[in-house]
Tab-separated table of C-alpha atoms in Angstrom:
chain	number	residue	atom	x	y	z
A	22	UNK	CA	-17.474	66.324	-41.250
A	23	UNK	CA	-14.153	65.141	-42.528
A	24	UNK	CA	-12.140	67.292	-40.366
A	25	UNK	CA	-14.082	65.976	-37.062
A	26	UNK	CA	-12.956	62.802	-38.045
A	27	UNK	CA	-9.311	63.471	-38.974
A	28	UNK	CA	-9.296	65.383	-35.293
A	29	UNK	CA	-10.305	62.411	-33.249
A	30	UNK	CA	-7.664	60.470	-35.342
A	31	UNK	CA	-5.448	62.884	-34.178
A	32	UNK	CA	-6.851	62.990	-30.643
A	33	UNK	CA	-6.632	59.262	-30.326
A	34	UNK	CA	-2.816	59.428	-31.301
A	35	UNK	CA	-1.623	61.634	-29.098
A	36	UNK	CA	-3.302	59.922	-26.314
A	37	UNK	CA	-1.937	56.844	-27.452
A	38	UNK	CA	1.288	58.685	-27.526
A	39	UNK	CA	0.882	60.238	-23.986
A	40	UNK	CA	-0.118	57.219	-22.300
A	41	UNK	CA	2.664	54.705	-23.802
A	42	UNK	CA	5.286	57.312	-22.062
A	43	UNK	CA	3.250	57.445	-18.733
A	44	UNK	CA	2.856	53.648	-19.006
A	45	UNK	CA	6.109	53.451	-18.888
A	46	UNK	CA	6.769	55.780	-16.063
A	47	UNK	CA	10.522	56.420	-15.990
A	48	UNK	CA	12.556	59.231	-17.366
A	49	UNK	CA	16.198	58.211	-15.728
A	50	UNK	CA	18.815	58.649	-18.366
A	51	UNK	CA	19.284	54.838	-17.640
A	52	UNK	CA	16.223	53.648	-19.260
A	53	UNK	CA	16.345	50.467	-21.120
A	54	UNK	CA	14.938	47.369	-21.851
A	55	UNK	CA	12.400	45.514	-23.826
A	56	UNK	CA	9.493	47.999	-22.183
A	57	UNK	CA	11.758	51.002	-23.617
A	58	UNK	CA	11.614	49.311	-27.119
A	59	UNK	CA	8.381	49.125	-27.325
A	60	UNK	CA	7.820	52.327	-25.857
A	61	UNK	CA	10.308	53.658	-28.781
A	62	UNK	CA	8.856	52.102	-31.171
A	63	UNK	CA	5.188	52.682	-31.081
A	64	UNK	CA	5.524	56.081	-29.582
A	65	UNK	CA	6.981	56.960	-33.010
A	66	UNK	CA	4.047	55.248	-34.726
A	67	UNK	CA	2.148	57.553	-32.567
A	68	UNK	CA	3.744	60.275	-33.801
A	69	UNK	CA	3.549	59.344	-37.544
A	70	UNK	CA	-0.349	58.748	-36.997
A	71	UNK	CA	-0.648	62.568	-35.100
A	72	UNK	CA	1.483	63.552	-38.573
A	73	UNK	CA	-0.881	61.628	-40.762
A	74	UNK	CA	-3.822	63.306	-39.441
A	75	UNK	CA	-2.371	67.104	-39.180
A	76	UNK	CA	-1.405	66.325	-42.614
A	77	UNK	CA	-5.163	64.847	-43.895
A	78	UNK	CA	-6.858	68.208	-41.865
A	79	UNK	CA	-4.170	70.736	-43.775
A	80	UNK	CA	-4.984	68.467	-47.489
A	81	UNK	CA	-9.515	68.603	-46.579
A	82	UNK	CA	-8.743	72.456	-45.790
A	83	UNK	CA	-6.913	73.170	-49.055
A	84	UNK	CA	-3.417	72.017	-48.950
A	85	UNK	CA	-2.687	70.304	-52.107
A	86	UNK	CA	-0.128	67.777	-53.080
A	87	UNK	CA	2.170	68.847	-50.448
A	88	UNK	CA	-0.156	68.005	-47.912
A	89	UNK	CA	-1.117	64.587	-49.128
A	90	UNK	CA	2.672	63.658	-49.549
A	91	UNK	CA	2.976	64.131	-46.522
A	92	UNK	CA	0.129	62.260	-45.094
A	93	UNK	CA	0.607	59.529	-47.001
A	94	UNK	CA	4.669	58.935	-45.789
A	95	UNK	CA	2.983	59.034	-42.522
A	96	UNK	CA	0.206	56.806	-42.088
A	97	UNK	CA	2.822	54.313	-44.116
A	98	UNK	CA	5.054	55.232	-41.441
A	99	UNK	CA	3.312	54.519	-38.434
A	100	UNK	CA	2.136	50.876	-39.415
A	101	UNK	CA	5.806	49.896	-40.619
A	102	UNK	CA	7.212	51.148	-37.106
A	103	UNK	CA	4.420	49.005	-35.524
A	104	UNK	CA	5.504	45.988	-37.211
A	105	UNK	CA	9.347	46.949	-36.605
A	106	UNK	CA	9.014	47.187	-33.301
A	107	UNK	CA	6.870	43.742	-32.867
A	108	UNK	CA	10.155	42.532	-35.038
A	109	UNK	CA	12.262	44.133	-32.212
A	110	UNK	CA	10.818	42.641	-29.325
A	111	UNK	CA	10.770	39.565	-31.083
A	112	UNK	CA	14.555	39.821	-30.737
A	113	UNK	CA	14.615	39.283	-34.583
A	114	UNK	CA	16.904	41.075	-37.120
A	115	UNK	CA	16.020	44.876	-36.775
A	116	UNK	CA	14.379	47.060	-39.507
A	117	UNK	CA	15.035	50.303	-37.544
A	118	UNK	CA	13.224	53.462	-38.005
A	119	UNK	CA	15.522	54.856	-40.618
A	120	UNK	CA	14.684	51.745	-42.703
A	121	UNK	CA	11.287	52.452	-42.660
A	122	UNK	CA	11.590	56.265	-42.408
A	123	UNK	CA	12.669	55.906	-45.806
A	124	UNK	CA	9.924	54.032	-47.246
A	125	UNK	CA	7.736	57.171	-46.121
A	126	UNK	CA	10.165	59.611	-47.731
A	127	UNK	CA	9.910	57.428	-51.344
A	128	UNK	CA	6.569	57.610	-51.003
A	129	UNK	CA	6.435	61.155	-50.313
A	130	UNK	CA	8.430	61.820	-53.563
A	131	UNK	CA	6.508	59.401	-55.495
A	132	UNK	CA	3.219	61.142	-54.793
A	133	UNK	CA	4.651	64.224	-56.605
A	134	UNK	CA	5.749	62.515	-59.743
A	135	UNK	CA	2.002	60.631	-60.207
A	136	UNK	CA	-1.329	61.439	-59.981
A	137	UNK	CA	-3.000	61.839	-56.633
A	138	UNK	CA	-5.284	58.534	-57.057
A	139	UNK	CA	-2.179	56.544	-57.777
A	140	UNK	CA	-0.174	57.661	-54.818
A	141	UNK	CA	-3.559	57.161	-52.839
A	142	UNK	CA	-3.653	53.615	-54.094
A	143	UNK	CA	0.464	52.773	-53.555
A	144	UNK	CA	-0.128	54.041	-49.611
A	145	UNK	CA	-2.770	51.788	-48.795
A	146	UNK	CA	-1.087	48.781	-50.342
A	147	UNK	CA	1.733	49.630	-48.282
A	148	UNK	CA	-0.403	49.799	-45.103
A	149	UNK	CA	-2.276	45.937	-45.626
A	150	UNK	CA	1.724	45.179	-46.163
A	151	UNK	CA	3.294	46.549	-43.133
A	152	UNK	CA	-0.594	45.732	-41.182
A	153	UNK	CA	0.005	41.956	-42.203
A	154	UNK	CA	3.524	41.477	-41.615
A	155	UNK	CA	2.914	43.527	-37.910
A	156	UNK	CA	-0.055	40.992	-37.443
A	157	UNK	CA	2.431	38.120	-38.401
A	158	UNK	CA	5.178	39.362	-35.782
A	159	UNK	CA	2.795	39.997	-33.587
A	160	UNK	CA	1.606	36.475	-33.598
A	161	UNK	CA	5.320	35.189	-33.390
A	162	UNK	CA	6.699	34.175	-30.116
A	163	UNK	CA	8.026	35.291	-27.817
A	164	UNK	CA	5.628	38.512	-28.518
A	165	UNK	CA	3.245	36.244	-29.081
A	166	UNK	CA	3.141	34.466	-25.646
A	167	UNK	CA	2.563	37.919	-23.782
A	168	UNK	CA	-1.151	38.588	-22.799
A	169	UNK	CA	-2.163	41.527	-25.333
A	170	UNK	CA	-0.511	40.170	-28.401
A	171	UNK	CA	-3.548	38.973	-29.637
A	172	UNK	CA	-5.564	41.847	-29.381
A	173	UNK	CA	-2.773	43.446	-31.373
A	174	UNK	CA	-2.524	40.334	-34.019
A	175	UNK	CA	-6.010	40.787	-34.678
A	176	UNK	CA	-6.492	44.815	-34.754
A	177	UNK	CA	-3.942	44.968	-37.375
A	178	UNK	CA	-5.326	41.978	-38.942
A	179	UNK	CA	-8.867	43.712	-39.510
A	180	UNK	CA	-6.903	46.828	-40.456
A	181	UNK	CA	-5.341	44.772	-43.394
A	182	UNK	CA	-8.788	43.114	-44.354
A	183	UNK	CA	-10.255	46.977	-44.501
A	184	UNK	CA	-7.294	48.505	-46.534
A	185	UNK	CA	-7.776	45.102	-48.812
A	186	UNK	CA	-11.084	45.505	-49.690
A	187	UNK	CA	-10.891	49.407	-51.039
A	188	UNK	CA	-8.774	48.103	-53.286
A	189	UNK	CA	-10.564	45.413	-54.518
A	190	UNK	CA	-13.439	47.461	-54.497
A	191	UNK	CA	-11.460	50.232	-56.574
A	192	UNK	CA	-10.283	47.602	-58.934
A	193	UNK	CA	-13.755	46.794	-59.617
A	194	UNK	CA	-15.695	49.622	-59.648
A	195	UNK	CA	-12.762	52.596	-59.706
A	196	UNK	CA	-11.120	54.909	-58.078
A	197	UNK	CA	-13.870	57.279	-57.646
A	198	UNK	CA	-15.651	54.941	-55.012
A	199	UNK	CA	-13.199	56.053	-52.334
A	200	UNK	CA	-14.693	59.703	-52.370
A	201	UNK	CA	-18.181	58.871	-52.328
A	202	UNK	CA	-20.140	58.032	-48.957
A	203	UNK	CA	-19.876	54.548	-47.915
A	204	UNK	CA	-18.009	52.449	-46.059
A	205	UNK	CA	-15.148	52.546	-47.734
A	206	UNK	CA	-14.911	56.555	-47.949
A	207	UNK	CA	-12.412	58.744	-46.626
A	208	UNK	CA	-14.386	59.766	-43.737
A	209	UNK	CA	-14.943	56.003	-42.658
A	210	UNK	CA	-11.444	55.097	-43.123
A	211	UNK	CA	-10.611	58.025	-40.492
A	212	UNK	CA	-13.019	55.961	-38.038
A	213	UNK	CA	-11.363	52.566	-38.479
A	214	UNK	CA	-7.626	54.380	-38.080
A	215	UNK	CA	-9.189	56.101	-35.010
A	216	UNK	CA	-10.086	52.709	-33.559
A	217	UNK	CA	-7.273	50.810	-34.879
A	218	UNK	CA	-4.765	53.359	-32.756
A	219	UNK	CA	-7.098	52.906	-29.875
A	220	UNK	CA	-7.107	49.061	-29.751
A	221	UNK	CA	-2.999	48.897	-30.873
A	222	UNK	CA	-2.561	50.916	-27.698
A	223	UNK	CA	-4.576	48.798	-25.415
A	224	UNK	CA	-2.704	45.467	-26.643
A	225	UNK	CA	0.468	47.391	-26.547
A	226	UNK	CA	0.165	48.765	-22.932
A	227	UNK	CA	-0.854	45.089	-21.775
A	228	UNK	CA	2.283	43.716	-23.239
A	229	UNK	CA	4.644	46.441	-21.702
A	230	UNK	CA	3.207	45.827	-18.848
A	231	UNK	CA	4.623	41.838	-18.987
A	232	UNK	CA	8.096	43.479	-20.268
A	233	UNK	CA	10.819	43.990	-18.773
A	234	UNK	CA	11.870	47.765	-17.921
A	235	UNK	CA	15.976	46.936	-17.191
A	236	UNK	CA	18.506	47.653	-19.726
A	237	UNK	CA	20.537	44.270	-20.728
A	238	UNK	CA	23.934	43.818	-19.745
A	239	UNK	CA	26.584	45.313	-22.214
A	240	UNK	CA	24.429	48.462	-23.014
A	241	UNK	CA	24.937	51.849	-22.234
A	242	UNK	CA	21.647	52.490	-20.955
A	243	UNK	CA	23.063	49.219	-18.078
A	244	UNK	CA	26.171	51.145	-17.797
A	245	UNK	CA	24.598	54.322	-17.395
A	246	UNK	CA	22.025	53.064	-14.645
A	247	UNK	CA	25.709	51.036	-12.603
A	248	UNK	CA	27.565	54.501	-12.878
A	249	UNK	CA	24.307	56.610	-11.344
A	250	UNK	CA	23.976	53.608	-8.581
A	251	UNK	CA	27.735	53.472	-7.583
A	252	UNK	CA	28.052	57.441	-7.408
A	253	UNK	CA	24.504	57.610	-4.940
A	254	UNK	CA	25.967	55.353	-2.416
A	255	UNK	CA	29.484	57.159	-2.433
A	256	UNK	CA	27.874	60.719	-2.023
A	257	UNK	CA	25.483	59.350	0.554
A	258	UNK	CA	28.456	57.821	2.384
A	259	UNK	CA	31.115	60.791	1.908
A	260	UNK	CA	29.490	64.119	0.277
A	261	UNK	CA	31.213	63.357	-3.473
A	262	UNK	CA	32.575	61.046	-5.783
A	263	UNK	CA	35.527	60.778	-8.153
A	264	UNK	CA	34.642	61.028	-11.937
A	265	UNK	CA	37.819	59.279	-14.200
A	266	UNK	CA	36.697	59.475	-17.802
A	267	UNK	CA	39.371	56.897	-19.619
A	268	UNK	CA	39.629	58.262	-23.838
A	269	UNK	CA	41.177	56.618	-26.320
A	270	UNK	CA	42.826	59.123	-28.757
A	271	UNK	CA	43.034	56.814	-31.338
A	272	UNK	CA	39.851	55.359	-31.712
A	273	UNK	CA	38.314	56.915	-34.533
A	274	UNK	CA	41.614	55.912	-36.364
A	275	UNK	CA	41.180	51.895	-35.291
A	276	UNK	CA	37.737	52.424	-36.399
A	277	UNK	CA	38.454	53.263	-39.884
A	278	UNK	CA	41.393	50.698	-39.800
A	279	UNK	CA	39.349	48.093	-38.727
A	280	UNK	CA	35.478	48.404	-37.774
A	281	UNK	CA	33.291	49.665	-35.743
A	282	UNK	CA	32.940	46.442	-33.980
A	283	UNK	CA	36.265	46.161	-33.493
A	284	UNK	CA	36.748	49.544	-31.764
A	285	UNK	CA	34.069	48.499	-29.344
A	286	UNK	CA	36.070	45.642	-28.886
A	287	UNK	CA	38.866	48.073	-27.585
A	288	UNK	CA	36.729	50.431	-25.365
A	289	UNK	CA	35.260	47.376	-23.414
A	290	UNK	CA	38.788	46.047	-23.112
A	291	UNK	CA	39.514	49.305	-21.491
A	292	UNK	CA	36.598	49.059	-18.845
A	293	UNK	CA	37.738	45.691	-18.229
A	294	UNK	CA	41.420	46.866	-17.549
A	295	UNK	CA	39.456	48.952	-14.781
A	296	UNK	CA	37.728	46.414	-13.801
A	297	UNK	CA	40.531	44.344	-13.168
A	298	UNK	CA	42.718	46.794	-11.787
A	299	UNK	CA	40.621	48.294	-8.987
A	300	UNK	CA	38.143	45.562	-8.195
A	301	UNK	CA	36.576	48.133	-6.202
A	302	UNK	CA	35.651	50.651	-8.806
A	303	UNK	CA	32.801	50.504	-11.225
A	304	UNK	CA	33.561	51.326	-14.610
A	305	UNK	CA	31.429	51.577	-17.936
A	306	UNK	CA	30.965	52.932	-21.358
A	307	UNK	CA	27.759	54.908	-21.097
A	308	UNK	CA	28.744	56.729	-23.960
A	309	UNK	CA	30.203	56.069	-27.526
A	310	UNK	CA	34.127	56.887	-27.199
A	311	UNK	CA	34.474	57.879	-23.457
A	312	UNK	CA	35.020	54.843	-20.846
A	313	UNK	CA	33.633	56.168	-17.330
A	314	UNK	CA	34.864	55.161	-13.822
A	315	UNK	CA	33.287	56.153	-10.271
A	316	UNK	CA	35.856	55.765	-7.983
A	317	UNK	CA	36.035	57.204	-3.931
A	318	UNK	CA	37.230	60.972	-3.829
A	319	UNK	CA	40.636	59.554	-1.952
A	320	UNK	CA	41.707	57.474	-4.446
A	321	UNK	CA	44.652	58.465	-6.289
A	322	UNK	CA	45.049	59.491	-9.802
A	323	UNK	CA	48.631	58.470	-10.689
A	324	UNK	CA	48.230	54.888	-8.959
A	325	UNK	CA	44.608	54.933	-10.754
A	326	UNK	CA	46.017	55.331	-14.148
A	327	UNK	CA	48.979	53.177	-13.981
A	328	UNK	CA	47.376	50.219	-12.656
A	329	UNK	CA	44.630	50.753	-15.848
A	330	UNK	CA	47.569	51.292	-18.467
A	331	UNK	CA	48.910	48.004	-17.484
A	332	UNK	CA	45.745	46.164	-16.939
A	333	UNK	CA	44.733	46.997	-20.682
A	334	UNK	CA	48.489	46.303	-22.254
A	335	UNK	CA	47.650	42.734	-21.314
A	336	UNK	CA	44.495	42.597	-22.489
A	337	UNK	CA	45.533	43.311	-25.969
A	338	UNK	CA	46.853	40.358	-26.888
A	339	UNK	CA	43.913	38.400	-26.050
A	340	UNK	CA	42.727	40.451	-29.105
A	341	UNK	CA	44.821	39.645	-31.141
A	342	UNK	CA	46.029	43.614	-31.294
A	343	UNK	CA	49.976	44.049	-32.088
A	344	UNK	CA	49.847	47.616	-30.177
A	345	UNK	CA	48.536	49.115	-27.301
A	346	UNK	CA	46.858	52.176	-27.808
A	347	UNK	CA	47.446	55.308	-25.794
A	348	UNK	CA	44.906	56.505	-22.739
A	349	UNK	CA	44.491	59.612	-21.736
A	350	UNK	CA	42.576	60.109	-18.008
A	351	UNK	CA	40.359	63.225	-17.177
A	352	UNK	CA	39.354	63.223	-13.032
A	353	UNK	CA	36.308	65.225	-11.995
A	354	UNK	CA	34.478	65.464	-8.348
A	355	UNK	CA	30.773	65.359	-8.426
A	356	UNK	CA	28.319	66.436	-5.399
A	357	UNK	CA	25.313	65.250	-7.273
A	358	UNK	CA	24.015	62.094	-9.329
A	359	UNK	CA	22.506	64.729	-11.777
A	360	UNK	CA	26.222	66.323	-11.696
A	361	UNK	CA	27.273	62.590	-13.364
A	362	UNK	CA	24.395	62.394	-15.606
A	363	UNK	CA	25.191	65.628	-16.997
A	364	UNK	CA	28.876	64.729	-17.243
A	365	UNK	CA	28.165	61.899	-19.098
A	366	UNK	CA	25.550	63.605	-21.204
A	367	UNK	CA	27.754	65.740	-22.657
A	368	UNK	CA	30.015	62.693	-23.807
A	369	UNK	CA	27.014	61.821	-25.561
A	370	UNK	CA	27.416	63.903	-28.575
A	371	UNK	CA	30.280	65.863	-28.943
A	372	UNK	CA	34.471	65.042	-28.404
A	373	UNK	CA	36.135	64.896	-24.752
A	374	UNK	CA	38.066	68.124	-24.088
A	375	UNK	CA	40.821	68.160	-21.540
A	376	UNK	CA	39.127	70.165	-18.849
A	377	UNK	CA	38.287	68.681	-15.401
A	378	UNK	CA	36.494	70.380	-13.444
A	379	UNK	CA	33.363	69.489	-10.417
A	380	UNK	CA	30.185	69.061	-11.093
């Protein structure tokens, strides 16, 4: 009987999980926005709660202490990413997954090093903490405004009440309540998940829906979605487009120096030195060390790159930087807006190399 339940707990997940991407309904490699957040965010809930219950199915059929490590690091998991993403829509200081990723991983250690029933206990205090302060955030404006936010204030809300009373009830009576029939038992707490994913989705689907799907101005999903626009309507127009990735060879080293903020600082300045330069040209950083121009296939390199070299020399004393680091240009021809979005996909992840080539 246990194991039908755990199943539609995992059934109801990965629906959840299925229809939050659909929702959605864009895959572009520009994708962004306040509708992406939340799609982020509670699509890896959804993903900790399909976790949860593999992990509760593998622990009923056998699995030990391994198996209930893991399950409970992931049912902690998926309401703390709940209630960080409320936080992050709420525009408020940012937990981040790794934040609360690591909450699940001290649990999962802690649940070796005491007994079961303790561990058992520890994970659902942490779920009526993470359920209240996700009903709290959710309740906050401007999350709280949106039409949906209350159903998810109260779901998690009732999910807190529910955790609270097995342990009050275990406080009173013991432990051993939580394995005997009853409302309270393991197979009625699989119910009450089962419907809490259900209802979290509903709420959370109505507020995407209010959301906005465009990524902000400054981000490299924005930059990303400029680049793609600029290099459709030169291909439509004349067949290809001109690629000019713009690297900075010693950013890592002004990094270190200085910051990380500060060597953002410097690969704007170089977008704006294109943007000055050739008013005509859209540049951006889509990526984290490469600055990315679309230019038409005449244009030329040299005058390109000259124009940009001086444009940025005078934009480093408006930050207050004594030298002016070196550029180096790479020039590519692309046919295709996927030819681009693979270009700048594989600045993504790994350093430039000096090749040009056509995409």
């Amino acid at each position: 009987m246990i194991v039908l339940l755990l199943l539609s707990t995992i059934a109801t997940a990965g629906v959840a999980l299925a229809i939050l991407f659909l929702a959605h309904g864009r895959l572009d490699d520009d994708r962004g926005g306040a509708r992406a957040e939340l799609v982020r965010y509670f699509g890896m809930a959804a993903i900790a709660a399909l976790l949860c219950g593999s992990m509760n199915v593998l622990e009923a059929a056998g699995g030990g202490t391994a198996a209930a490590a893991g399950g409970n690091a992931t049912n902690v998991m998926a309401a703390g990413l709940v209630w960080a993403g409320a936080r992050r829509l709420n525009h408020r200081r940012s937990v981040g997954a790794v934040g609360i990723a690591a909450v699940g991983v001290f649990l999962l250690g802690l649940t070796f090093l005491v007994p079961l029933e303790d561990a058992t206990l520890l994970k659902i205090a942490g779920l009526v903490v993470f359920a209240v302060l996700g009903a709290l955030e959710c309740a906050r404006r401007p999350l709280g405004a949106l039409r949906g936010s209350r159903l998810l204030t109260w779901t998690l809300s009732g999910y807190a009440v529910y955790m609270a009373s097995r342990l009050v009830v275990v406080a009173v009576s013991g432990v051993a309540v939580l394995t005997q029939p009853g409302m309270l038992s393991a197979e009625a707490t699989a119910l009450v998940s089962a419907a809490a994913i259900a209802l979290v989705l509903a709420g959370a689907v109505r507020v995407g829906r209010q959301l906005d799907d465009r990524p902000s101005p400054g981000t490299r999903a924005h930059d990303r979605g400029a680049l793609r626009r600029e290099a459709a309507r030169l291909i439509a127009a004349h067949g290809c487009a001109r690629v000019t990735l713009v690297h900075l060879p010693e950013i890592d080293l002004i990094r270190t120096a200085h910051s990380g903020a500060r060597g953002r600082e410097v690969l704007r300045a170089a977008a704006g030195a294109i943007d000055e330069a050739l008013p005509e040209v859209v540049a951006g950083l889509p990526s984290r060390d490469t600055v990315f121009a679309v230019t038409p296939a005449e244009t030329v390199e040299d005058d390109l790159e000259s124009e940009v070299r001086r444009a940025f020399a005078q934009r480093m004393p408006l930050l207050d930087y004594d030298d002016v680091p070196d550029l180096s240009f790479e020039h590519s021809m692309v046919r295709t807006v996927d030819g681009l979005s693979a270009l700048m996909k594989s600045r993504r992840s790994r350093p430039h190399t000096d090749a040009a080539g056509e995409a």
